[in-house]
Coordinates of C-alpha atoms and ligand atoms in Angstrom, one line a residue:
X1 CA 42.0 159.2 -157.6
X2 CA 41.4 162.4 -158.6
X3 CA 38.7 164.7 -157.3
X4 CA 37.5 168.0 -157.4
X5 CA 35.2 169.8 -155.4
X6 CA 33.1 172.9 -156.4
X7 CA 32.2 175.3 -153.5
X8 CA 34.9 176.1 -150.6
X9 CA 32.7 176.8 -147.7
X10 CA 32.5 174.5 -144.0
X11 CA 31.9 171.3 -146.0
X12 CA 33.5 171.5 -149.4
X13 CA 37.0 172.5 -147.9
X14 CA 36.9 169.7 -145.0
X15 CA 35.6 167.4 -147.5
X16 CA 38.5 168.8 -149.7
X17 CA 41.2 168.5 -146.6
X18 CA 39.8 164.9 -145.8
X19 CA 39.9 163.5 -149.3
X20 CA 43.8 164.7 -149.8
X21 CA 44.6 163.5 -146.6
X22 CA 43.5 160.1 -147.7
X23 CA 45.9 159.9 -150.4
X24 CA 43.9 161.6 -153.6
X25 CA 44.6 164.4 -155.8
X26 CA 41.9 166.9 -154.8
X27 CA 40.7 170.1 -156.6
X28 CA 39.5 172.4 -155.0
X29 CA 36.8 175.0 -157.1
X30 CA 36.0 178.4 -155.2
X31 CA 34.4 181.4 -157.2
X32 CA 35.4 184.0 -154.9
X33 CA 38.8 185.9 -156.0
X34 CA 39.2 187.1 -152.0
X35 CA 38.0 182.9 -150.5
X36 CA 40.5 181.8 -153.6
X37 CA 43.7 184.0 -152.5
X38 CA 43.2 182.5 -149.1
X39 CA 42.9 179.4 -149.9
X40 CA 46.1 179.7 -152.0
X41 CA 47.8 180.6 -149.2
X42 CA 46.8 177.9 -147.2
X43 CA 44.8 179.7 -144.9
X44 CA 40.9 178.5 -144.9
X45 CA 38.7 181.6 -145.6
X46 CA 36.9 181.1 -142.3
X47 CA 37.7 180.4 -138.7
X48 CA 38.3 176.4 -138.0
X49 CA 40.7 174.1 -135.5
X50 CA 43.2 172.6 -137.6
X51 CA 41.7 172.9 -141.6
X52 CA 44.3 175.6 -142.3
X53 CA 47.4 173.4 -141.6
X54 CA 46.4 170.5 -143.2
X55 CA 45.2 172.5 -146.1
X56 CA 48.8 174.2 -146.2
X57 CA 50.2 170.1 -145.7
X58 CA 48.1 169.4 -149.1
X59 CA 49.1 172.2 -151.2
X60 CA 52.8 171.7 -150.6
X61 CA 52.7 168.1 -151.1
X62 CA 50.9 168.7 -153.9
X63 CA 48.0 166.7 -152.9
X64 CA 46.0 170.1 -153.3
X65 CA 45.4 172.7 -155.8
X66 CA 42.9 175.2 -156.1
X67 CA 41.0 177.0 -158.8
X68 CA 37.8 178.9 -159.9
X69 CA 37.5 177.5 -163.2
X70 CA 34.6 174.5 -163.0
X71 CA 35.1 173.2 -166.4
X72 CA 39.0 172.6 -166.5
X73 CA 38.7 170.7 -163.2
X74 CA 35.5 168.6 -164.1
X75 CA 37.7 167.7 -167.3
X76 CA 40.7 166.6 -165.1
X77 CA 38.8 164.7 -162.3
X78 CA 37.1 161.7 -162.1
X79 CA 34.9 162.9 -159.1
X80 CA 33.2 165.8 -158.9
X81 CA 32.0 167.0 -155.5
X82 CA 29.0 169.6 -155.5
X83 CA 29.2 171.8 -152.2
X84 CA 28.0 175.1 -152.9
X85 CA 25.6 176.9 -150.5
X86 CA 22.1 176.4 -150.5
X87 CA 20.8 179.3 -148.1
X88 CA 17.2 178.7 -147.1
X89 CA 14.3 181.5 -149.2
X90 CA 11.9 183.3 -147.3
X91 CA 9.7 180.1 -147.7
X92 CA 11.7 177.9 -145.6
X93 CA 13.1 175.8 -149.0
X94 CA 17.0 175.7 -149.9
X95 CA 17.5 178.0 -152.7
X96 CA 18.8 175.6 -155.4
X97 CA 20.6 178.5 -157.6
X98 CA 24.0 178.0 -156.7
X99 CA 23.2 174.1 -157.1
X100 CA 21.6 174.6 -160.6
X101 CA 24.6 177.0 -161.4
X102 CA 27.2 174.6 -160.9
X103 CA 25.6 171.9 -162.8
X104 CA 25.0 173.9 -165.9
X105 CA 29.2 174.4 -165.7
X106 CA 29.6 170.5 -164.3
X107 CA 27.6 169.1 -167.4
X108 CA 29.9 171.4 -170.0
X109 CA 32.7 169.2 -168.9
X110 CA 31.3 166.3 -167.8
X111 CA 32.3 162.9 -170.1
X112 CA 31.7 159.4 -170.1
X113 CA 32.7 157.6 -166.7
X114 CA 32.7 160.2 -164.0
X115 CA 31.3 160.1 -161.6
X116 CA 28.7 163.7 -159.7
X117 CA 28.7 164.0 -156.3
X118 CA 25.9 165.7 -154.4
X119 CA 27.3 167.1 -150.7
X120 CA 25.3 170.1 -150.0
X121 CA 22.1 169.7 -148.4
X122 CA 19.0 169.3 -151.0
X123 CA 15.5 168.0 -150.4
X124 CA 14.8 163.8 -151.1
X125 CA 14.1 164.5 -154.4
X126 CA 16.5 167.1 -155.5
X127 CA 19.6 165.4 -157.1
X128 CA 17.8 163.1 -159.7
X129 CA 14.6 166.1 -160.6
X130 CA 16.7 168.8 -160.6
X131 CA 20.8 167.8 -160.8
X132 CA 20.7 165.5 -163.0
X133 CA 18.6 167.1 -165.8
X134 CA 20.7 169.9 -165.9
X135 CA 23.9 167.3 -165.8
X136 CA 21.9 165.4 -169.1
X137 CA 20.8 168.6 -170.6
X138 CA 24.4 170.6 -170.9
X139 CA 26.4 167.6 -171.6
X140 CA 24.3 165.1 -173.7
X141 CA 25.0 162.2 -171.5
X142 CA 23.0 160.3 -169.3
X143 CA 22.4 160.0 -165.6
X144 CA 23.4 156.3 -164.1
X145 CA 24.2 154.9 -167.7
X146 CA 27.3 157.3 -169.2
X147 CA 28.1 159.3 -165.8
X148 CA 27.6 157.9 -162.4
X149 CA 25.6 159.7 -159.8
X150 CA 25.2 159.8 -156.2
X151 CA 24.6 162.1 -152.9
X152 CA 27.4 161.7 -149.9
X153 CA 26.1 163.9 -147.3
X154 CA 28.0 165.7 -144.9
X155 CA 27.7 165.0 -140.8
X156 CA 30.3 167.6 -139.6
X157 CA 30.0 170.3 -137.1
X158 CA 31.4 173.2 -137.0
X159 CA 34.2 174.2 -134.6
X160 CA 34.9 170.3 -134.8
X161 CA 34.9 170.0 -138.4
X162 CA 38.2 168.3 -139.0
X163 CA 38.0 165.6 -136.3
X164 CA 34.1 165.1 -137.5
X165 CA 35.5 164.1 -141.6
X166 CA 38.6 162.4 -140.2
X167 CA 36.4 160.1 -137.4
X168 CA 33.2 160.2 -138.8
X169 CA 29.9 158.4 -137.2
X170 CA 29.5 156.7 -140.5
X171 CA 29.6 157.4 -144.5
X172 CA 26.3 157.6 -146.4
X173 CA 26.9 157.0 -150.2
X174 CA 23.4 156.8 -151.8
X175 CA 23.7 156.3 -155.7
X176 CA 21.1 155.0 -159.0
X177 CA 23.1 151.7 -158.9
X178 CA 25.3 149.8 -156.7
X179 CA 28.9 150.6 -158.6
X180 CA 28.5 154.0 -158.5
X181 CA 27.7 154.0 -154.6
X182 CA 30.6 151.8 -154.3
X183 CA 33.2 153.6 -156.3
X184 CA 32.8 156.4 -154.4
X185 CA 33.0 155.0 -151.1
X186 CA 36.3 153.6 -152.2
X187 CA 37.0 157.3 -152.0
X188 CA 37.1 157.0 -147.8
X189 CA 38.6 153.1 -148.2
X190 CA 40.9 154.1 -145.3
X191 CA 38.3 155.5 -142.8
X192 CA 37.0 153.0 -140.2
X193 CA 33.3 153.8 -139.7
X194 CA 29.9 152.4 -140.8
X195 CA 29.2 152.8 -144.3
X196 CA 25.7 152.3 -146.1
X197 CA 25.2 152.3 -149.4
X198 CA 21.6 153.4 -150.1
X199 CA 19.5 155.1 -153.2
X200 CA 20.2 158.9 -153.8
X201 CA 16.1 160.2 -152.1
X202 CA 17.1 158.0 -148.9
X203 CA 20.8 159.5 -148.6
X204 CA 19.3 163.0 -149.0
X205 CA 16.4 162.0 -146.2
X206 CA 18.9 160.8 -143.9
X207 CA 20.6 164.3 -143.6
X208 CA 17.5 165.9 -142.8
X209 CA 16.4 163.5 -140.6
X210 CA 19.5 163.5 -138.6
X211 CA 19.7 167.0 -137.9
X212 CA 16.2 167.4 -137.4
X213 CA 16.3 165.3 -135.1
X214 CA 19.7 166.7 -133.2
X215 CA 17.0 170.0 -133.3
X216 CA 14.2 167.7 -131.6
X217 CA 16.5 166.8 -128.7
X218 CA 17.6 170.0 -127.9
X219 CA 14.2 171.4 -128.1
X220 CA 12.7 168.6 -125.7
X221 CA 15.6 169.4 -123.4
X222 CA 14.6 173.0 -123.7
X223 CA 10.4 172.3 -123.1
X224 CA 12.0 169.8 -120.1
X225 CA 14.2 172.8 -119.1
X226 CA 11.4 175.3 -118.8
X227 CA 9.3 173.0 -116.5
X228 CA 12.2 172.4 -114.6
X229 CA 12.3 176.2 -113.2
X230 CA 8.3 175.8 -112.6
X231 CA 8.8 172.8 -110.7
X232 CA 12.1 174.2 -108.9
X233 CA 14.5 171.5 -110.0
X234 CA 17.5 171.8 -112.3
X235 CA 17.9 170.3 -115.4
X236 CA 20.9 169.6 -115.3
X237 CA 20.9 167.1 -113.0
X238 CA 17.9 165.7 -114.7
X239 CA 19.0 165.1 -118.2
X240 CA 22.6 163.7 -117.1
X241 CA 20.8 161.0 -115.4
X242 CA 18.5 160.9 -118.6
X243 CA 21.2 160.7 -120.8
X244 CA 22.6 157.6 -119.3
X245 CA 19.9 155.6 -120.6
X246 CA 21.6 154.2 -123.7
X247 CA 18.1 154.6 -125.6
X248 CA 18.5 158.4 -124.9
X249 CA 22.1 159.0 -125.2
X250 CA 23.5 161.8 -123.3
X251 CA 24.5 163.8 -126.5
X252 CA 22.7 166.7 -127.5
X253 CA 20.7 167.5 -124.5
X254 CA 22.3 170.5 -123.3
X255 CA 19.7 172.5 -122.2
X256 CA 19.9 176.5 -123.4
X257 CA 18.7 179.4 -125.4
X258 CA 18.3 177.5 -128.6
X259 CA 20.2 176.1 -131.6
X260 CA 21.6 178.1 -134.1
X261 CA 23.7 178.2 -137.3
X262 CA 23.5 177.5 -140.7
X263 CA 22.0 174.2 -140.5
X264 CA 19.7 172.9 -138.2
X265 CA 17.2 176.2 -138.2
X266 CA 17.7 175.9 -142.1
X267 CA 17.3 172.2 -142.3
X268 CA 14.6 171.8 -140.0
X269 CA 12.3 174.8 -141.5
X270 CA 13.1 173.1 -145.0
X271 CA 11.8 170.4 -144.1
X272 CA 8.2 171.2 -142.5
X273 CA 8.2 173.7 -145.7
X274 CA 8.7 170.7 -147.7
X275 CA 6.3 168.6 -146.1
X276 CA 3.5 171.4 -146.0
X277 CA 3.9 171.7 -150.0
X278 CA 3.1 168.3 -149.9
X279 CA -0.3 168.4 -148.1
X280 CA 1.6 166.7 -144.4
X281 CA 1.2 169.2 -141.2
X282 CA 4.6 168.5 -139.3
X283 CA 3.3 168.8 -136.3
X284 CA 6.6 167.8 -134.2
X285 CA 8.6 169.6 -136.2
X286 CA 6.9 172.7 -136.1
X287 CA 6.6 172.4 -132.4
X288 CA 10.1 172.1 -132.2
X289 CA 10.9 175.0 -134.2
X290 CA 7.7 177.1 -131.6
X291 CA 9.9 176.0 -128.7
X292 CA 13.2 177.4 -130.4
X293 CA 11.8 180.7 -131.4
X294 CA 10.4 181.4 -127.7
X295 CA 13.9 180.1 -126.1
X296 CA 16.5 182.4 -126.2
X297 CA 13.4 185.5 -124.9
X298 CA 13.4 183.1 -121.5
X299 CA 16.6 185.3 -121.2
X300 CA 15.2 188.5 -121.6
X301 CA 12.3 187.2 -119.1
X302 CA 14.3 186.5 -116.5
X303 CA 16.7 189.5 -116.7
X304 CA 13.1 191.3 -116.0
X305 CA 12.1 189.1 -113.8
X306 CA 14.9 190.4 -111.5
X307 CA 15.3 193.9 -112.7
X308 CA 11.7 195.5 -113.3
X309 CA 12.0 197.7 -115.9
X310 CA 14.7 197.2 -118.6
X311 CA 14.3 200.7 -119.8
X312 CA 17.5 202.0 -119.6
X313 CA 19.4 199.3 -118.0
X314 CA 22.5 197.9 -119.4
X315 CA 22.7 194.4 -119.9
X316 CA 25.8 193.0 -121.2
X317 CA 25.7 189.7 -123.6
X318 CA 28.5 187.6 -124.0
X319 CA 28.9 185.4 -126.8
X320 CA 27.4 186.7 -130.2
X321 CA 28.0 183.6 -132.6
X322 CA 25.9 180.9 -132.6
X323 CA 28.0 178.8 -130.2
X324 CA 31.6 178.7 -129.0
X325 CA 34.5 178.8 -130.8
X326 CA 33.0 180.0 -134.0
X327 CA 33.2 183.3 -135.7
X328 CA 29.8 182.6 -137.3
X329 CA 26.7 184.5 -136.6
X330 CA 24.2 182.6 -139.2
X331 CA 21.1 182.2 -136.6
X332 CA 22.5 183.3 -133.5
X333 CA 20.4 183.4 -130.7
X334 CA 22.3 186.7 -129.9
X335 CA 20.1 188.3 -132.4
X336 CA 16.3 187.6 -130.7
X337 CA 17.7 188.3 -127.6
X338 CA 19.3 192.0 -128.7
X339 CA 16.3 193.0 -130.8
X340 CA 14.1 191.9 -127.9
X341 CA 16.6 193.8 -125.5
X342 CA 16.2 197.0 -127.4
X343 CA 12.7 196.4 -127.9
X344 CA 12.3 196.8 -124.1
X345 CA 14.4 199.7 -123.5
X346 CA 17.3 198.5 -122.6
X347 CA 21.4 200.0 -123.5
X348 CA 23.4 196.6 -124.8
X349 CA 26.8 195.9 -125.2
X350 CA 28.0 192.8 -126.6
X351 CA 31.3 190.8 -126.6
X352 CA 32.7 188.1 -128.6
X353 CA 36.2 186.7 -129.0
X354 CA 35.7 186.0 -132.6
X355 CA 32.5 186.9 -133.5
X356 CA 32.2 190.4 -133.1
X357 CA 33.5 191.8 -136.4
X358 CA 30.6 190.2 -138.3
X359 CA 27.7 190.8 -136.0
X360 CA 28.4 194.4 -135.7
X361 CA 27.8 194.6 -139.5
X362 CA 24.1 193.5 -138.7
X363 CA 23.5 195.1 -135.4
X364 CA 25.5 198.4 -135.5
X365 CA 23.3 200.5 -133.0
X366 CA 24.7 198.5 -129.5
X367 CA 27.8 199.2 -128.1
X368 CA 30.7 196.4 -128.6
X369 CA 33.6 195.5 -125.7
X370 CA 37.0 194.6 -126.8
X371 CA 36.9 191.8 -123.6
X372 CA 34.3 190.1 -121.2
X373 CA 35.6 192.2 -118.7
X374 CA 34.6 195.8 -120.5
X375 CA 31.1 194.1 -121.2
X376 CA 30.7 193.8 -117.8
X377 CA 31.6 197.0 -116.5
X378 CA 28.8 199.3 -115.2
X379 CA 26.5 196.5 -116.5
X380 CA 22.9 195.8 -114.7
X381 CA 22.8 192.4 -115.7
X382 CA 24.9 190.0 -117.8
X383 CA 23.4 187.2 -120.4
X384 CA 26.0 184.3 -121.1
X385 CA 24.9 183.2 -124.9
X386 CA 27.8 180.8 -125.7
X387 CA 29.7 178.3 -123.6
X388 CA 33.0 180.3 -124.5
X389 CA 36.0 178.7 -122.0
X390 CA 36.7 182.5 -121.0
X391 CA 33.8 183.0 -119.8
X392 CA 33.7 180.2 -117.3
X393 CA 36.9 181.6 -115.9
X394 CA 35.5 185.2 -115.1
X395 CA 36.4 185.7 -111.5
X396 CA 35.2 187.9 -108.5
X397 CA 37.3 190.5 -109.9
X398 CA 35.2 190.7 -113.2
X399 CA 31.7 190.3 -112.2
X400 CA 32.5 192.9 -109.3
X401 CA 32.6 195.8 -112.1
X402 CA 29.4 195.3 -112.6
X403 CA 26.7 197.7 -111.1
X404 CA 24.0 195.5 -110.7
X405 CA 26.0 191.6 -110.1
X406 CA 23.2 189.8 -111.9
X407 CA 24.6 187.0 -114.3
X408 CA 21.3 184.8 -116.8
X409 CA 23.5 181.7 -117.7
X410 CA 21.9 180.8 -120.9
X411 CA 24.4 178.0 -121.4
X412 CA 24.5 176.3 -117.9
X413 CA 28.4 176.9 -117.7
X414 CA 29.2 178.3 -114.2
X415 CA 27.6 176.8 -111.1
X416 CA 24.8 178.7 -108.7
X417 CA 27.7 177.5 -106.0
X418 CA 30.4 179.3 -107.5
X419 CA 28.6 182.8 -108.6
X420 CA 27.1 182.9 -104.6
X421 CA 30.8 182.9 -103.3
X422 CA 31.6 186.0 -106.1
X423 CA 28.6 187.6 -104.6
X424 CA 26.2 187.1 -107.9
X425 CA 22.7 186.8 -108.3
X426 CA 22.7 183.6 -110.7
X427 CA 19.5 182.5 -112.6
X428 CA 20.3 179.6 -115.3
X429 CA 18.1 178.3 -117.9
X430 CA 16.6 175.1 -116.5
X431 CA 17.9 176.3 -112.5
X432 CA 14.4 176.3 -110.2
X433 CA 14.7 179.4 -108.0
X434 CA 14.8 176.8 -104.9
X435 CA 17.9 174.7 -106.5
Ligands
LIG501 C1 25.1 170.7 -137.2 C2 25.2 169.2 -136.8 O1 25.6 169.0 -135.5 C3 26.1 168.5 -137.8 O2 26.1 167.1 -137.5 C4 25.7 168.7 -139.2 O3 26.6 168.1 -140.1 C5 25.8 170.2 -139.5 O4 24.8 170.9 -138.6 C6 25.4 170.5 -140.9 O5 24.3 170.2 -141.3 O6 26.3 170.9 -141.7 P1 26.6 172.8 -136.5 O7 25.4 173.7 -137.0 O8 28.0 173.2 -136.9 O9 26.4 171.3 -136.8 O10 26.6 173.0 -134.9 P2 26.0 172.2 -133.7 O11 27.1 171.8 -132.8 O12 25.1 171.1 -134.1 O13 25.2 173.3 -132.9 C7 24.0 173.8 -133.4 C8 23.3 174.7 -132.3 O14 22.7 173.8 -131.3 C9 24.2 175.6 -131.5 O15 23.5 176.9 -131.4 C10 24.4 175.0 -130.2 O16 24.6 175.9 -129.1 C11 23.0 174.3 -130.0 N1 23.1 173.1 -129.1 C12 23.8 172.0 -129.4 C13 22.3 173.2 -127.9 O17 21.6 174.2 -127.7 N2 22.3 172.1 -127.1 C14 23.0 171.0 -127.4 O18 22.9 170.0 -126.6 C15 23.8 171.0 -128.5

C-alpha cells in the first residue's frame, strides 16, 4: 500500500520506519531543508536506537522516499498520516497550527478513496471539528462518505521508540465507520498485538488517558516517596513489592524527580486545560501535576539540608535531558532544579552525554563538563537527574574529586551500600535517613 506521512519528528519517522518495514511504500513529508537532508541520508534528524539503520534499510530498498512537497505525495498515496507537532500554548492546549496547516495542503490533494490519518496528539474532539472541515473545505469532498477518516494514535517512548512501533501494546484505529478503521489497521496486518477498532473522540481520549495516567503513577510513587523519607523507610523496597500485585503492575513506579518530556507534562496540562474550559475541576489531575512541579526542588532541599547555605557552593548535576539516553531537553527536570540552584546562590555545572549541546542554548550562564568526572571535580555536592548507565559506574576514584563527597540520587540508581564503601554521604529520593 502506499503511504505517506507528513511531519518527521519522534512519531512520524518511527511510524514511517515501522510502516516500510511491513512491506508498504512509505513517504515520508518533512518541511525542514536541514531535518530533509538528513533524512535523505538516512540518518534520523534526532538521536534514537536503531531508527537510522532501518531508515537507511528503507531508502535503499526503495521502500522509502522522502520529500517536502505535501501535495505530490497526498496525490500518490492512498494513506495519509498527519504527524506534525502540536506544542502545548501558554494555556495548557496543543496548538493546532501545524495540524490546521497540513490539512489546508492534505485537502488540495486529497481525492475520492483515501483514506486521512490523525497520529499527533489532539483533544477528543479535534479531528472531526477541526481536521476534517479543513479536509471538506480545500478539497470539496466529504468526510466518511468520499475520503475515509480516522485517528491511530501513537504509544512509543522515546529512547525505545523502534522496539515500542515494532512490539507494540496494542493498535488503536478509531474511524466514522467500520471500513475505514479496518482498512487502516490492515496497514499493521503483520503485527501481533491487540487491536481495537473504536470511533475517532474515543481513539483520541485513549491517548490522553493513557499517558495521563502513566503521569498519575509516577506522581503517587513520588507523594508515596516523599512519606517514605518522613517515615524513614525506602521506597524502593516498598513499591517493588507494590508492583507485584498484578492490579498495580510494577511499571511506571520508579520513584524520582519527576517526569519530563514532550508528552506527558504537555498531555496532562492539556487535558485539565481542556476539562476546565469545560466547566469540570480535575482535581486528580491537577494534583498530579502539584506533586510534579514541587518534585525535582526535593533535590535542592536536601542538598541544603546537608550543606547549610548553598550560596556559593558548587553542586554538580548530571544528567540534563529529561531521562537517559535522550538528547532531548523538552521539560527536563534539570531545568527547576538549575534555576532553583542559582536562585539560592549556588555555582552549577552540568553534564550530559548527549544532551548538553541543546541545554546550554537555554541555560548559558552555568558552567558545562565534557565528562561526569570533570562535573565532579571540586564539587560540594552532586545531583544524579537521569538514570544514565555511566553514572552508576562512577567509582571511588570519581566521587573522591569531589570537595564535599555528597551525592542526592534523584533516580535511585546507586545503592546507600555501595556509596558508604566510596566514602559518600548518600541521600536518595524516597531513602529514610535511618534506611
Ligand atoms: C511517553 C509515554 O511513555 C509513551 O507511551 C507515549 O507514547 C509518549 O510519551 C508520547 O505521548 O509520545 P516519553 O515521553 O518518551 O514517552 O518518555 P517516558 O519513558 O514515558 O518518560 C517520561 C518521564 O517520566 C521521564 O522524565 C522519566 O524519567 C519519568 N519517569 C518514567 C519516572 O519518573 N518514573 C517512572 O517510573 C517512569
Amino acid at each position: 500500500m502506499k503511504v505517506c506521512i507528513i511531519g518527521c519528528g519522534f512519531v512520524g519517522l518511527a511510524t514511517g520506519v515501522t510502516i516500510a518495514h511491513l512491506g508498504h511504500r512509505v513517504r515520508l513529508i518533512e518541511k525542514d531543508d536541514l531535518k530533509l537532508a538528513s533524512i535523505e541520508k538516512g540518518q534520523a534528524p534526532f538521536n534514537e536506537p536503531d531508527i537510522s539503520s532501518m531508515l537507511s534499510k528503507g531508502l535503499r530498498n526503495r521502500r522509502i522516499s522522502a520529500s517536502n512537497d505535501v501535495i505530490e505525495a497526498v496525490k500518490a498515496s492512498s494513506f495519509i498520516f498527519i504527524a506534525v507537532q502540536t506544542p502545548p500554548m501558554k494555556s495548557g492546549s496543543p496548538n493546532l497550527t501545524f495540524i490546521k496547516e497540513s490539512a489546508k495542503e492534505i485537502g488540495e490533494g486529497l481525492s475520492k478513496g483515501k483514506i486521512v490519518i490523525g497520529k499527533s496528539t489532539v483533544l477528543p474532539g479535534t479531528t472531526e471539528t477541526v481536521v476534517a472541515p479543513i479536509l471538506e473545505n480545500v478539497s470539496g469532498l466529504r468526510a466518511g462518505k468520499d475520503f475515509g477518516i480516522a485517528m491511530n494514535p501513537e504509544f512509543l517512548a522515546e529512547g525505545t521508540a523502534m522496539n515500542d512501533s515494532l512490539n507494540p501494546s496494542r493498535i488503536v484505529v478509531g474511524s466514522t465507520n467500520r471500513k475505514t478503521a479496518t482498512e487502516v489497521m490492515k496497514l499493521y496486518e503483520k503485527i501481533d498485538a491487540p487491536k481495537i477498532l473504536t470511533d475517532i473522540r474515543t481513539a483520541e481520549m485513549i491517548k490522553y488517558a493513557s499517558n495521563c495516567f502513566l503521569a498519575t503513577k509516577i506522581s503517587y510513587t513520588n507523594e508515596i516517596a516523599n512519606l517514605c523519607e518522613r517515615f524513614e523507610v525506602d521506597i524502593a523496597e516498598v513499591i517493588y513489592a507494590v508492583g507485584l500485585d498484578p492490579r498495580i503492575g510494577g511499571q511506571f513506579l520508579r520513584a524520582g524527580l519527576g517526569f519530563g518530556g514532550s508528552c506527558l507534562p504537555k498531555d496532562l496540562s492539556a487535558l485539565i486545560s481542556s476539562a476546565e474550559s469545560i466547566g469540570y475541576k480535575p482535581e486528580l489531575l491537577r494534583a498530579v501535576r502539584k506533586i510534579n512541579e514541587k518534585q525535582p526542588i526535593r533535590a535542592v532541599e536536601m542538598l541544603e539540608e546537608e550543606l547549610g547555605d548553598l550560596r556559593g557552593k558548587r553542586i554538580a548535576i548530571l544528567g540534563l535531558a529529561f531521562k537517559a539516553s535522550v538528547d532531548d531537553i523538552r521539560d527536563s527536570k534539570a531545568f527547576p532544579i538549575v534555576v532553583e540552584l542559582l536562585a539560592r546562590g549556588a555555582n552549577v555545572i552540568g553534564f550530559d552525554p548527549l544532551a548538553t549541546a541543546f541545554f546550554i542554548q537555554i541555560l548559558p550562564e552555568i558552567s558545562y563538563a565534557s565528562s561526569a568526572r570533570e562535573a565532579l571535580k571540586g564539587a560540594d555536592g552532586c545531583i544524579i537527574q537521569t538514570e544514565e548507565k555511566q553514572f552508576s559506574k562512577l567509582g571511588k576514584e570519581d566521587f573522591d574529586l569531589m570537595n564535599t563527597k555528597l551525592v542526592i540520587d534523584g533516580r535511585r540508581i546507586f545503592s546507600s551500600a555501595k556509596l558508604a564503601r566510596f566514602g559518600v554521604k548518600y541521600r536518595a529520593i524516597g531513602l529514610g535517613k535511618r534506611t
